[in-house]
mmCIF file of C-alpha atoms in Angstrom:
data_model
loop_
_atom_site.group_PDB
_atom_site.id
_atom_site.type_symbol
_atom_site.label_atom_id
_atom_site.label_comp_id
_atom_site.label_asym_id
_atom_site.label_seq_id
_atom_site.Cartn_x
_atom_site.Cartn_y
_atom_site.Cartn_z
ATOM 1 C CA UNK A 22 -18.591 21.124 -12.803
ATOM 2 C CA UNK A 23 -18.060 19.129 -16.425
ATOM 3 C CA UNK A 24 -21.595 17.432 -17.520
ATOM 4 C CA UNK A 25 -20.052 14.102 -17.130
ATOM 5 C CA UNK A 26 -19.570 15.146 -13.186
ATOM 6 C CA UNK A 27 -23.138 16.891 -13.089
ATOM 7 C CA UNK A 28 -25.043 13.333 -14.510
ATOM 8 C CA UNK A 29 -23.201 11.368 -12.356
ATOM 9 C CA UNK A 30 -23.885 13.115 -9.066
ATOM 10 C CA UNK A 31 -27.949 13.179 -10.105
ATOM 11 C CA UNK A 32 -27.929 9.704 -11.189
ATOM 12 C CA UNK A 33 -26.521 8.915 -7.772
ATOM 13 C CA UNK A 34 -28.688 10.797 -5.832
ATOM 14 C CA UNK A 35 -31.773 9.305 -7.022
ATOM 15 C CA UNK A 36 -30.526 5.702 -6.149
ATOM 16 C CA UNK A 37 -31.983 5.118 -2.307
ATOM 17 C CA UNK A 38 -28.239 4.401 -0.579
ATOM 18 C CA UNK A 39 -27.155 7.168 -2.921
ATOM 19 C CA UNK A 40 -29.497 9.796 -1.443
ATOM 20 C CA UNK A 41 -28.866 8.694 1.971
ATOM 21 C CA UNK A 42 -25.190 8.731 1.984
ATOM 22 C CA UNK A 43 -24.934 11.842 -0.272
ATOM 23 C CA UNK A 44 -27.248 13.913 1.927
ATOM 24 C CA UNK A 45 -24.827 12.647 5.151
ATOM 25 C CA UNK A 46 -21.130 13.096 3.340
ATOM 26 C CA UNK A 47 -22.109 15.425 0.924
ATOM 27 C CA UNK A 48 -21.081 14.895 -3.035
ATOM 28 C CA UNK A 49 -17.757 15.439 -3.285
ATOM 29 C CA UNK A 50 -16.236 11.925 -1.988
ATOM 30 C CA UNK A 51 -18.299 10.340 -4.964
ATOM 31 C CA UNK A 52 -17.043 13.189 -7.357
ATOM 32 C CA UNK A 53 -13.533 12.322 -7.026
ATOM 33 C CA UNK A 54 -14.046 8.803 -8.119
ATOM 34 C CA UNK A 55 -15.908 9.918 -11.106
ATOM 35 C CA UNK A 56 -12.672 12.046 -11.863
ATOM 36 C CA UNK A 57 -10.361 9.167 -11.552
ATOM 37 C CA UNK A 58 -13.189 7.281 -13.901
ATOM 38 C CA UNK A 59 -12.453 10.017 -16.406
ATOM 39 C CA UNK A 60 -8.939 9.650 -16.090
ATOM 40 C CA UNK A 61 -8.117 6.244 -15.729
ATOM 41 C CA UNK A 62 -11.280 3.543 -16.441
ATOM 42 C CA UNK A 63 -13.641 4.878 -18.952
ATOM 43 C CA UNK A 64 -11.991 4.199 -21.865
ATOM 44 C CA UNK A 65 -9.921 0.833 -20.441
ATOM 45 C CA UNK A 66 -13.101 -0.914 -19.371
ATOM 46 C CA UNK A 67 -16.079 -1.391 -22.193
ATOM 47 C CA UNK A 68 -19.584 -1.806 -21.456
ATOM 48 C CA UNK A 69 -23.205 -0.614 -21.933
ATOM 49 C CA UNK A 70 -23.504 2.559 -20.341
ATOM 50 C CA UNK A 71 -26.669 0.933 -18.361
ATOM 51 C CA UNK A 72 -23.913 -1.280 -16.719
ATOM 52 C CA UNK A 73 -21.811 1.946 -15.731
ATOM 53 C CA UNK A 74 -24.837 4.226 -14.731
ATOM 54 C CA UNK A 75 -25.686 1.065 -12.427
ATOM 55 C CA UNK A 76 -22.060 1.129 -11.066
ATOM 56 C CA UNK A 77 -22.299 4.458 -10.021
ATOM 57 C CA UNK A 78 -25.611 4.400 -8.804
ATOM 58 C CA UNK A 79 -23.820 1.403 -6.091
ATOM 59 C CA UNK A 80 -20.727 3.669 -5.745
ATOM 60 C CA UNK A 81 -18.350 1.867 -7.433
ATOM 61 C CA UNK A 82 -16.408 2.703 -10.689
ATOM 62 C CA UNK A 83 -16.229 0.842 -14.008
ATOM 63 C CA UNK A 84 -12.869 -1.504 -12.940
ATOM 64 C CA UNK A 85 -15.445 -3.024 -10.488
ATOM 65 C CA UNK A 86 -17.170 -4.954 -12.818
ATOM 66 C CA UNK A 87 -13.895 -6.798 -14.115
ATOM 67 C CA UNK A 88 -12.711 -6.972 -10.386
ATOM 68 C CA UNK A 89 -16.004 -8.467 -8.243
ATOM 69 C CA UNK A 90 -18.906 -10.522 -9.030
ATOM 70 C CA UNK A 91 -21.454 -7.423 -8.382
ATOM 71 C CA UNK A 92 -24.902 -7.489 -9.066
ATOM 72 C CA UNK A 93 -28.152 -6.540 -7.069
ATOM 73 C CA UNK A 94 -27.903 -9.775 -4.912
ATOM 74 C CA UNK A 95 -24.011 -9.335 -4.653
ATOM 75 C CA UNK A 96 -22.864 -5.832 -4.031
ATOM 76 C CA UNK A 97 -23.139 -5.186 -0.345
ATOM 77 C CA UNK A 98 -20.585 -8.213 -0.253
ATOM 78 C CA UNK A 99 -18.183 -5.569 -1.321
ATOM 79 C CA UNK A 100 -16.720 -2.039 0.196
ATOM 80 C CA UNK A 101 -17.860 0.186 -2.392
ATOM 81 C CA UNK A 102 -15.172 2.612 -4.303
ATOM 82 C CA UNK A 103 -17.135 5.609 -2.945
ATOM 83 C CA UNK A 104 -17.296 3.537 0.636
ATOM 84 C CA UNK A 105 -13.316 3.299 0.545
ATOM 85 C CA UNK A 106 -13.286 7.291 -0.063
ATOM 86 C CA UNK A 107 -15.176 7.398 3.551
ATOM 87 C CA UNK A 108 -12.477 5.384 5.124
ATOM 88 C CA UNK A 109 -9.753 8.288 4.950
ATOM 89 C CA UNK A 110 -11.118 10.269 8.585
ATOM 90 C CA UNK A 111 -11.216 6.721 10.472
ATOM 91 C CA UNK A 112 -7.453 7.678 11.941
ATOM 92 C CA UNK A 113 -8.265 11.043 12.502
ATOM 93 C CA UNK A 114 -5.336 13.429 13.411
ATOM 94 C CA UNK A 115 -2.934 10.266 13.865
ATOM 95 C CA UNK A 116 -3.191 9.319 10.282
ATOM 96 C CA UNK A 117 -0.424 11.829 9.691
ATOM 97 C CA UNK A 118 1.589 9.643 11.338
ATOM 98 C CA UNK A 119 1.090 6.917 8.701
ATOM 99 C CA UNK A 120 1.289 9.866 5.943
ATOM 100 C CA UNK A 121 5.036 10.838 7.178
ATOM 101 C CA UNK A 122 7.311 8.188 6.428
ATOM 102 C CA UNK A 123 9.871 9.227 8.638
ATOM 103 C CA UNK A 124 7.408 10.098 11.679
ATOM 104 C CA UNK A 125 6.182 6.510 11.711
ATOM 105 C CA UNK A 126 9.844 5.515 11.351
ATOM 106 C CA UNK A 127 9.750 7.031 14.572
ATOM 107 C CA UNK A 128 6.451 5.722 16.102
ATOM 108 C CA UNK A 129 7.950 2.216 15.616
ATOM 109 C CA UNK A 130 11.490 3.032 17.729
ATOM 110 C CA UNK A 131 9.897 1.039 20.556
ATOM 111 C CA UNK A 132 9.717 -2.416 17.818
ATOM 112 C CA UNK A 133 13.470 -2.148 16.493
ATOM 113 C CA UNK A 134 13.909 -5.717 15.293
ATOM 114 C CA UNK A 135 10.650 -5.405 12.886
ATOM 115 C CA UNK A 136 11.615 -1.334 11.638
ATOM 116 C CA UNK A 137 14.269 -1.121 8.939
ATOM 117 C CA UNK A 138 17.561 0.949 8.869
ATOM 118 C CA UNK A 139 17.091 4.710 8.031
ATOM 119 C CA UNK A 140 20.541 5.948 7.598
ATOM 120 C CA UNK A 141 19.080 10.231 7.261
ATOM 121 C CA UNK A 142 16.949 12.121 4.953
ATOM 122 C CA UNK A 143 17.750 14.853 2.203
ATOM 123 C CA UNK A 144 16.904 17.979 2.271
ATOM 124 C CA UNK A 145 17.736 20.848 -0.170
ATOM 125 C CA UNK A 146 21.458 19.221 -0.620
ATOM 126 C CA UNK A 147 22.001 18.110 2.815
ATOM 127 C CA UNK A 148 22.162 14.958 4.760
ATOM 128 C CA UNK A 149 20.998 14.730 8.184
ATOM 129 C CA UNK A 150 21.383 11.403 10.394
ATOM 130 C CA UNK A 151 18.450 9.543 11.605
ATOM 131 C CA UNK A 152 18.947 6.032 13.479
ATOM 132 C CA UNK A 153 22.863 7.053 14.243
ATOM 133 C CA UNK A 154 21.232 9.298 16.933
ATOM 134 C CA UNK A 155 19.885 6.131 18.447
ATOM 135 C CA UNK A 156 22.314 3.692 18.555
ATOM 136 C CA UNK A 157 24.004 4.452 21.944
ATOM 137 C CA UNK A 158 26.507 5.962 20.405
ATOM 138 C CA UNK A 159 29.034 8.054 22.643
ATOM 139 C CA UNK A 160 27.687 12.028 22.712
ATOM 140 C CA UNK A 161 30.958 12.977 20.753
ATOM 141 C CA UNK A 162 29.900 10.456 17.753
ATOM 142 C CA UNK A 163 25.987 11.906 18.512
ATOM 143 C CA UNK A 164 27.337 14.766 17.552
ATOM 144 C CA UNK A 165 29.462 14.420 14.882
ATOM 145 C CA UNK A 166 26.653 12.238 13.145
ATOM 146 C CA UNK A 167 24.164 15.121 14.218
ATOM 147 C CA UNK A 168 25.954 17.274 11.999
ATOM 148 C CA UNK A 169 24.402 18.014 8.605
ATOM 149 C CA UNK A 170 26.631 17.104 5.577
ATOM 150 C CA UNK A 171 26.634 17.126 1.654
ATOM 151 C CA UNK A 172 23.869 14.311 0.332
ATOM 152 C CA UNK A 173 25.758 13.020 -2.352
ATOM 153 C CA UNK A 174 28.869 12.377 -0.296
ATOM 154 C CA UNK A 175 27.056 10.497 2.526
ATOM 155 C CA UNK A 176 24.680 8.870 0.080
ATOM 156 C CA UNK A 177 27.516 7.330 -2.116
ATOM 157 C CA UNK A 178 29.264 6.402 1.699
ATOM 158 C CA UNK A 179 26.646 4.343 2.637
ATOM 159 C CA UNK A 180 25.817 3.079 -1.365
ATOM 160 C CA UNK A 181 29.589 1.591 -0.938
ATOM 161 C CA UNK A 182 29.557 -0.018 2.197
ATOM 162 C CA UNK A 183 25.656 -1.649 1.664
ATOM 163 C CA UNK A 184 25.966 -2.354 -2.472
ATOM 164 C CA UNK A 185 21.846 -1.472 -2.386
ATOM 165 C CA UNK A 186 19.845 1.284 -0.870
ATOM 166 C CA UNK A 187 15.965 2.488 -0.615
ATOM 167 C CA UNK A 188 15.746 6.197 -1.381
ATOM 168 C CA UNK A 189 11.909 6.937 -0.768
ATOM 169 C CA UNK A 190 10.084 10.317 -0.626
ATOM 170 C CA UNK A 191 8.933 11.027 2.968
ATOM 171 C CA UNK A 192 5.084 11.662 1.673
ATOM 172 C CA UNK A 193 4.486 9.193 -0.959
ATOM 173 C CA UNK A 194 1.983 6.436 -2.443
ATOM 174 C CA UNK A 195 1.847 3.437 -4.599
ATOM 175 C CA UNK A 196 5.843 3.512 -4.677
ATOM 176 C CA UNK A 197 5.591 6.658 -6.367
ATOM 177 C CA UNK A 198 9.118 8.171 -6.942
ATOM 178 C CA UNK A 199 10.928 4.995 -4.817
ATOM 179 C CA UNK A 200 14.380 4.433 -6.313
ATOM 180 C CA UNK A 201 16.035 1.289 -5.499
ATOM 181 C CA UNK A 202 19.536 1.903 -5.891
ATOM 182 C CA UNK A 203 22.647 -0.481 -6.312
ATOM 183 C CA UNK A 204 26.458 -0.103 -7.082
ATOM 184 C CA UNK A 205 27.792 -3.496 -8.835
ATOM 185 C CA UNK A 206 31.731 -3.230 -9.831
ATOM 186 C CA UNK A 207 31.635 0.066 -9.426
ATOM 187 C CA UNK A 208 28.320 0.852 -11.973
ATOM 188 C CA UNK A 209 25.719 2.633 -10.796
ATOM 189 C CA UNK A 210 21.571 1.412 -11.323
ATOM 190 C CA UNK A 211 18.830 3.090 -10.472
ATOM 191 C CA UNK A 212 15.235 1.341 -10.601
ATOM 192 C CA UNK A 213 17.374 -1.075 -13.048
ATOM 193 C CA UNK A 214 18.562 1.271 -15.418
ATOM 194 C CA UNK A 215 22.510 2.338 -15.418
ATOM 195 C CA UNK A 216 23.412 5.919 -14.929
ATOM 196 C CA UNK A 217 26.898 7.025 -14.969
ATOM 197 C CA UNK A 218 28.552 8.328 -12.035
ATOM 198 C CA UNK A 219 27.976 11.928 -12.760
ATOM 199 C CA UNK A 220 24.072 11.179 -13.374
ATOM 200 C CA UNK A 221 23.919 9.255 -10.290
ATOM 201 C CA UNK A 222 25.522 12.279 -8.314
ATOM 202 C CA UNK A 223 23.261 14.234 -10.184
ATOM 203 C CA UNK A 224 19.909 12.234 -9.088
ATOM 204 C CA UNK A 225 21.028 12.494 -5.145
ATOM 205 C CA UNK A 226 21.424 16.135 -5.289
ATOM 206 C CA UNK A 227 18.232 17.116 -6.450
ATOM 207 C CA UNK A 228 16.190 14.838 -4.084
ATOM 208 C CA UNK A 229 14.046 16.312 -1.341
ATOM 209 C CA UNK A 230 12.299 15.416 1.450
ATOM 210 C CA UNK A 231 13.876 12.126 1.228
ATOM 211 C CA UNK A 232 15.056 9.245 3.126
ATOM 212 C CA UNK A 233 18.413 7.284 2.963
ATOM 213 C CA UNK A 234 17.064 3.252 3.968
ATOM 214 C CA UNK A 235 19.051 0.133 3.947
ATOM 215 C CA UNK A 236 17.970 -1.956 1.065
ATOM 216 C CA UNK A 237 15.947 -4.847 3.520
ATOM 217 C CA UNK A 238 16.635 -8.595 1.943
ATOM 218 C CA UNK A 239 13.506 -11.111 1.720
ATOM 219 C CA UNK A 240 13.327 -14.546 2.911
ATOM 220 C CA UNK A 241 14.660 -17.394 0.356
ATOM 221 C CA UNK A 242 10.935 -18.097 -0.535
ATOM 222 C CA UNK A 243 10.164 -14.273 -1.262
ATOM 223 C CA UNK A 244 13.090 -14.322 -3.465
ATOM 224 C CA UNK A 245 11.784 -17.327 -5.037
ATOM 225 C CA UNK A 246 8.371 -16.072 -5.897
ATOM 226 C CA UNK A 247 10.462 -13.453 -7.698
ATOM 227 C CA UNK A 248 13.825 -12.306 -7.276
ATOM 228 C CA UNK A 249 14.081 -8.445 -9.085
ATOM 229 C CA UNK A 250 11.603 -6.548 -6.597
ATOM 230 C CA UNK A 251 11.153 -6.711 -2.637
ATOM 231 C CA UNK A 252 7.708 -9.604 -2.724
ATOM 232 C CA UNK A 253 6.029 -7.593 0.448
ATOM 233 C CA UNK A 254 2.376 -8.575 2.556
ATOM 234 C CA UNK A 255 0.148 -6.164 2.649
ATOM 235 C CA UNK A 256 -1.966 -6.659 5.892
ATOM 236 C CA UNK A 257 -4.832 -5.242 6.781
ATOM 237 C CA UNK A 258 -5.709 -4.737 10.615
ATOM 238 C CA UNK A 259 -8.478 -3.331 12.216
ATOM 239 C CA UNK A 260 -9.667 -2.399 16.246
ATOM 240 C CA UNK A 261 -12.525 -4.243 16.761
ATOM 241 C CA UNK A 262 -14.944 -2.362 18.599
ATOM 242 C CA UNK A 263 -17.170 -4.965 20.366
ATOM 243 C CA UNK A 264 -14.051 -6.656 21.638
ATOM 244 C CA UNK A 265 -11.653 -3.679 22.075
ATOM 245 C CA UNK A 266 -9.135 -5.528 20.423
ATOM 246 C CA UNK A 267 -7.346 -5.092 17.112
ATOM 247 C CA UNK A 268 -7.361 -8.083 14.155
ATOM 248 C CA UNK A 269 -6.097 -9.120 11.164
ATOM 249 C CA UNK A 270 -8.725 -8.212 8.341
ATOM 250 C CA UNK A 271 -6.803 -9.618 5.279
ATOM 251 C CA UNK A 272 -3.733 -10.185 4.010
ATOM 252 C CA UNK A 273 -2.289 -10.756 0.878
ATOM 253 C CA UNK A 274 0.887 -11.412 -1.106
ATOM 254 C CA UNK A 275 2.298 -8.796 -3.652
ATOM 255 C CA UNK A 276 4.599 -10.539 -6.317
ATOM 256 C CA UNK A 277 6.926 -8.465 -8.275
ATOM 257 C CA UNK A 278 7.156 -9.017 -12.636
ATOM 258 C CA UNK A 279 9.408 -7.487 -15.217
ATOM 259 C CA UNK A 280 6.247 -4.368 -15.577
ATOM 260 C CA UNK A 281 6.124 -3.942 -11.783
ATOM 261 C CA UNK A 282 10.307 -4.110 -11.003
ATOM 262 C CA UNK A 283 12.484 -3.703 -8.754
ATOM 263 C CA UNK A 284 8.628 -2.526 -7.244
ATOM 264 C CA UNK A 285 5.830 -5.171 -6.743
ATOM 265 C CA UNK A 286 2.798 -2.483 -6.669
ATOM 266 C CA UNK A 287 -0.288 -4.364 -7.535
ATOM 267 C CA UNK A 288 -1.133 -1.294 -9.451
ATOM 268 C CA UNK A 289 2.144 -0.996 -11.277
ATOM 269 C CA UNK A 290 1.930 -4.484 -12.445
ATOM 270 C CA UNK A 291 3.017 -7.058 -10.314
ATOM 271 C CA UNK A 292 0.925 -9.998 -8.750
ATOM 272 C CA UNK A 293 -1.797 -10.477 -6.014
ATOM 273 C CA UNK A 294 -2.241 -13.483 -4.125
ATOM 274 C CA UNK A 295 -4.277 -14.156 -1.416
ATOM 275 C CA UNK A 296 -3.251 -15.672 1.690
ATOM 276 C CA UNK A 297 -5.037 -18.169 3.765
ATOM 277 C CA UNK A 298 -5.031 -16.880 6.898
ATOM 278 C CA UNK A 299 -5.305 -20.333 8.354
ATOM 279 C CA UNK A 300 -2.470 -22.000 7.025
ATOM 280 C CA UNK A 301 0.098 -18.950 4.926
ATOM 281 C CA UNK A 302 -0.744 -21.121 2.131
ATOM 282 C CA UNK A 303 -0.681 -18.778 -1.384
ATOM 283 C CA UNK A 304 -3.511 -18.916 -3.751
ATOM 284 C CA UNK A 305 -3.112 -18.132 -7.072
ATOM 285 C CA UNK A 306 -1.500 -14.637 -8.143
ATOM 286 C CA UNK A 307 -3.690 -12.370 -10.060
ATOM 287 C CA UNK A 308 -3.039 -9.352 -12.463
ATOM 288 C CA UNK A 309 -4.496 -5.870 -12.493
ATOM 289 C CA UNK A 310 -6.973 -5.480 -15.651
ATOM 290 C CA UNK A 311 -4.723 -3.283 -17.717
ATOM 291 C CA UNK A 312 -6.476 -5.102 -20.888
ATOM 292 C CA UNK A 313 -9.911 -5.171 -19.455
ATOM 293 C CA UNK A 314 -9.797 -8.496 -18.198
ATOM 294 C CA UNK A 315 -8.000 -10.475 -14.725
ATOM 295 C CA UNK A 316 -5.280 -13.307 -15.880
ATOM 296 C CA UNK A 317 -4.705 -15.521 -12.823
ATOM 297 C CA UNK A 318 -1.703 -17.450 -12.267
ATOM 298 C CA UNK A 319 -0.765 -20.345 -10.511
ATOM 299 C CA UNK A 320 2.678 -20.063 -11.347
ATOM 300 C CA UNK A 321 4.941 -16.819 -12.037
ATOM 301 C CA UNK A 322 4.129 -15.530 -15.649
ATOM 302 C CA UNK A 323 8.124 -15.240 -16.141
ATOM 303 C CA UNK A 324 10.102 -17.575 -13.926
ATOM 304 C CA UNK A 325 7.590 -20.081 -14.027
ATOM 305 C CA UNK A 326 8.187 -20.592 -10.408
ATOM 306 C CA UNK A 327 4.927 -21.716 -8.074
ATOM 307 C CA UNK A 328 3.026 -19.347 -7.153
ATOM 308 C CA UNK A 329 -0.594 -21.326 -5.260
ATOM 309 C CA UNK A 330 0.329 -23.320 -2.840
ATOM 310 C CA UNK A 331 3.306 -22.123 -1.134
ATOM 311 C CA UNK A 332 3.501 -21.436 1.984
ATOM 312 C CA UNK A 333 5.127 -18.409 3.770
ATOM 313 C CA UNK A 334 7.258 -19.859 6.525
ATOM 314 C CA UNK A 335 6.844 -18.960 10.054
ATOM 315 C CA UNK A 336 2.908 -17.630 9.210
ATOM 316 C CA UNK A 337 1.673 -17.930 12.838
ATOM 317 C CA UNK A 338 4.138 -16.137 14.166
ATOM 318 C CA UNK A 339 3.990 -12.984 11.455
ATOM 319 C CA UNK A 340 0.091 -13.088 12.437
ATOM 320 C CA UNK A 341 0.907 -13.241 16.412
ATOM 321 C CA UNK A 342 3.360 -10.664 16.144
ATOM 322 C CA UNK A 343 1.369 -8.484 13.778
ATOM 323 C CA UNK A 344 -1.330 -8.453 16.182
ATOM 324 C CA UNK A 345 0.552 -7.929 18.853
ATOM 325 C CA UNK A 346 2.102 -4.619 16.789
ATOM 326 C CA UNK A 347 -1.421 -2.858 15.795
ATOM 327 C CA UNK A 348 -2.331 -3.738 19.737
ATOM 328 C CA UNK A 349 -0.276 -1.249 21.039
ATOM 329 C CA UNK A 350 -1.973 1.576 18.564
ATOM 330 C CA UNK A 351 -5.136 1.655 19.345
ATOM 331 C CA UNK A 352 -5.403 5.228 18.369
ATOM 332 C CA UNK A 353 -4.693 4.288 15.054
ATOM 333 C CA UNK A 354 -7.392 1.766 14.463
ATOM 334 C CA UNK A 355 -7.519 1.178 10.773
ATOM 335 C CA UNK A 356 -3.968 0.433 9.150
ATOM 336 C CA UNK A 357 -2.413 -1.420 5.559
ATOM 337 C CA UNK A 358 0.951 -2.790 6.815
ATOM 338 C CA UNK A 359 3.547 -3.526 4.318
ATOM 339 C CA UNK A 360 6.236 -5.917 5.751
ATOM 340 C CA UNK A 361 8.487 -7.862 4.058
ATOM 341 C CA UNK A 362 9.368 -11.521 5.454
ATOM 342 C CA UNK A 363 13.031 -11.688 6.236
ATOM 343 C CA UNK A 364 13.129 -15.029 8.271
ATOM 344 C CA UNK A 365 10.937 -17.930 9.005
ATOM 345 C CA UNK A 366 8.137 -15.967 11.615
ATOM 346 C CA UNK A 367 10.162 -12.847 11.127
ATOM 347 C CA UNK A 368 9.501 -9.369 9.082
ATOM 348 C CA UNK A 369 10.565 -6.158 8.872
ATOM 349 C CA UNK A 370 7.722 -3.378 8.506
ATOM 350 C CA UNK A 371 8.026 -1.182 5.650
ATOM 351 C CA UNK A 372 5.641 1.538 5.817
ATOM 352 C CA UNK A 373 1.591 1.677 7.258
ATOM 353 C CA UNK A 374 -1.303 3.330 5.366
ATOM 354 C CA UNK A 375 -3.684 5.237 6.519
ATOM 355 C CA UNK A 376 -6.249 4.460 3.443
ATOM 356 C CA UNK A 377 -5.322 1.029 2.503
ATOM 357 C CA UNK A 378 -6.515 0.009 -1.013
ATOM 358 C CA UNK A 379 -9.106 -2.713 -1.051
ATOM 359 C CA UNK A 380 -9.178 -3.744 -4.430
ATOM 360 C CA UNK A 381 -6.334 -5.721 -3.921
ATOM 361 C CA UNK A 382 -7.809 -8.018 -1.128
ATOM 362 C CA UNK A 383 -11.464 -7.543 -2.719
ATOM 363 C CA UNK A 384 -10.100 -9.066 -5.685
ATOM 364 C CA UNK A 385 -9.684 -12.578 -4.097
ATOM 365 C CA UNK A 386 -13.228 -12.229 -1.335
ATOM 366 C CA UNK A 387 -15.284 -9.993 -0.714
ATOM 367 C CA UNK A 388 -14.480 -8.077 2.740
ATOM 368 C CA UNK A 389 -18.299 -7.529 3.931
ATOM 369 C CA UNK A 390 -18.335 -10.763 4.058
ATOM 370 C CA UNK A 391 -16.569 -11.140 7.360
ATOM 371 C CA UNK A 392 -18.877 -9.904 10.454
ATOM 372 C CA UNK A 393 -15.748 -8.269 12.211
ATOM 373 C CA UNK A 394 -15.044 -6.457 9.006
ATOM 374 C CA UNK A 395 -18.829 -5.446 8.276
ATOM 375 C CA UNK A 396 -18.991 -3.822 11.874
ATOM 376 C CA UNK A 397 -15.690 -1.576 12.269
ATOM 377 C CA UNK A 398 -16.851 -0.504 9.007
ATOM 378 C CA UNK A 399 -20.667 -0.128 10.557
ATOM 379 C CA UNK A 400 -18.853 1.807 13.631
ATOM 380 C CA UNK A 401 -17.253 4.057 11.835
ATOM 381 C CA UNK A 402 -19.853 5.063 9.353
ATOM 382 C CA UNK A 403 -18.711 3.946 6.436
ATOM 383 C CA UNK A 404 -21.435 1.537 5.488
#
């Protein structure tokens, strides 16, 4: 253990909730976050090192003090970093099935008009078929689709005929490693940037444990908001365990920029905005602190395009039919649903997660602050 790692976990244990939680979960949940200080806060976010030992002591890293209004009267408002760390067993063996891209492709066969088009995945040069198995397709096409076949080949087949295409790593995070792919009079882009046609063939045959997805197209006011990345909710639901039924925690708008693009990742640079859940009314889009400070916008820092106040169309139905979707997993209690809005009411789900982020919704409101919220988190011993 380096010294920075053996302070921290005293200075923690002598706080009171410190010594309690540490003694239940042991100290390695709270040692991870003071790694990912180390590597990615200490030096981004200045302040008295009282402030940061006081941080700690709470459970949360040093971003938290640019990110929430914490103080002593304040910071059981929020789900502490070290708190969001305890959320990871709350799926238990199912969360696997948020983990695998391509088995919760699967867990959503019964919900076809909200999954999107996986064509096959990659594996070691080879394409295998996915949804073509599914389509009620004649056994003799079954089986001529079942058969394996060079990645590059069927990859550029299906880049011709769709013009755009997902390629995403079956275990992945925080878009890592997504390429967004396109073929415009007859140039290749990937993420944006041209690659010839030899680089491009080049690319596909060294991918992985991939999948092959259609490229799903956002709703006129999605585009709008900004037109280079895929503008997707992020909503939160949980099972409520007085009521037995599952609810919508949060939600919130991710907004693509030129940093973030063709990805809208909140931590890669693009926008939050909260959404009433009322009304699907926007409030203003927010920044991550790369400079050690939050810049708010009520329009789009580049297109200048409104940003608070609009709307997204149809929101009473996306909630109803959300709802309606987490209801029938109710062994999967605790899920971050990324859907983008296609049509007025309508969406398309893109992937789940198991261990949503919270800084993104915590960013706008505190999440404590809702009773439902505070007691699935009480039931499941996170707080």
């Amino acid at each position: 253990m380096n010294p920075l790692h053996r302070v921290s976990s005293k200075l923690y244990w002598r706080s009171g909730d410190g010594l309690r939680r540490l003694s239940q979960r042991g100290v390695k949940p709270f040692l991870e976050l003071v790694v990912h200080e180390e590597a990615t806060a200490w030096s981004l976010f200045e302040m008295p090192i009282s402030r940061r030992l006081w941080l700690w002591r709470h459970g949360f890293i040093s971003q938290a003090d640019v990110l929430y209004d914490v103080d002593e009267r304040t910071y059981h408002r929020y789900l502490s970093s070290y708190q969001r760390e305890l959320t990871r067993p709350i799926n238990g063996q199912w969360r696997t099935s948020l983990q695998n891209k391509l088995l919760f492709h699967r867990l959503l066969q019964p919900f076809d008009a909200h999954r999107s088009t996986v064509h096959g995945h990659l594996h070691r040069g080879q394409f295998t078929a996915v949804d073509a198995l599914d389509d009620g397709s004649s056994d003799e096409a079954k089986n001529a689709n079942d058969r394996t076949t060079d990645s590059v080949s069927r990859v550029k087949e299906y880049l011709t005929s769709e013009n755009r295409l997902v390629l995403k790593p079956i275990y992945g995070v925080s878009g890592n490693r997504v390429l967004i792919c396109s073929l415009t009079d007859g140039d290749y882009f990937v993420n944006g940037a041209e690659r010839s046609e030899r680089e491009f063939e080049e690319l596909v045959a060294s991918l992985d444990g991939y999948l092959v997805c259609e490229f799903v197209e956002q709703a006129d006011y999605a585009d709008d908001l900004f037109p280079d990345a895929s503008n997707t909710i992020r909503v939160l639901t949980m099972w409520d365990p007085d009521t037995d039924e599952p609810f919508i925690a949060d939600a919130v708008h991710r907004i693509g920029t030129e940093r973030s693009a063709p990805r809208d990742n909140w931590s890669r640079g693009g926008l939050s905005a909260a959404i009433d859940r009322s009304t699907g009314r926007l409030g203003e889009g927010v920044q991550y602190p790369y400079d050690g400070s939050l810049e708010w916008h009520s329009t789009h820092p580049e297109t200048g395009n409104a940003i608070a106040g609009q709307e997204v169309p149809g929101w009473e139905a996306v909630k109803e039919k959300m709802t309606a979707l987490a209801g029938r997993f109710p062994q999967i209690p605790y899920v971050g649903w990324d859907i983008v809005v296609t049509d007025p009411g309508e969406f398309t789900v893109i992937e789940g997660n198991t261990c949503s982020g919270v800084r993104v919704f915590q960013v706008h409101r505190p999440l404590l602050d809702d009773p439902r919220v505070r007691r699935f988190y009480e039931h499941h011993d996170v707080i």
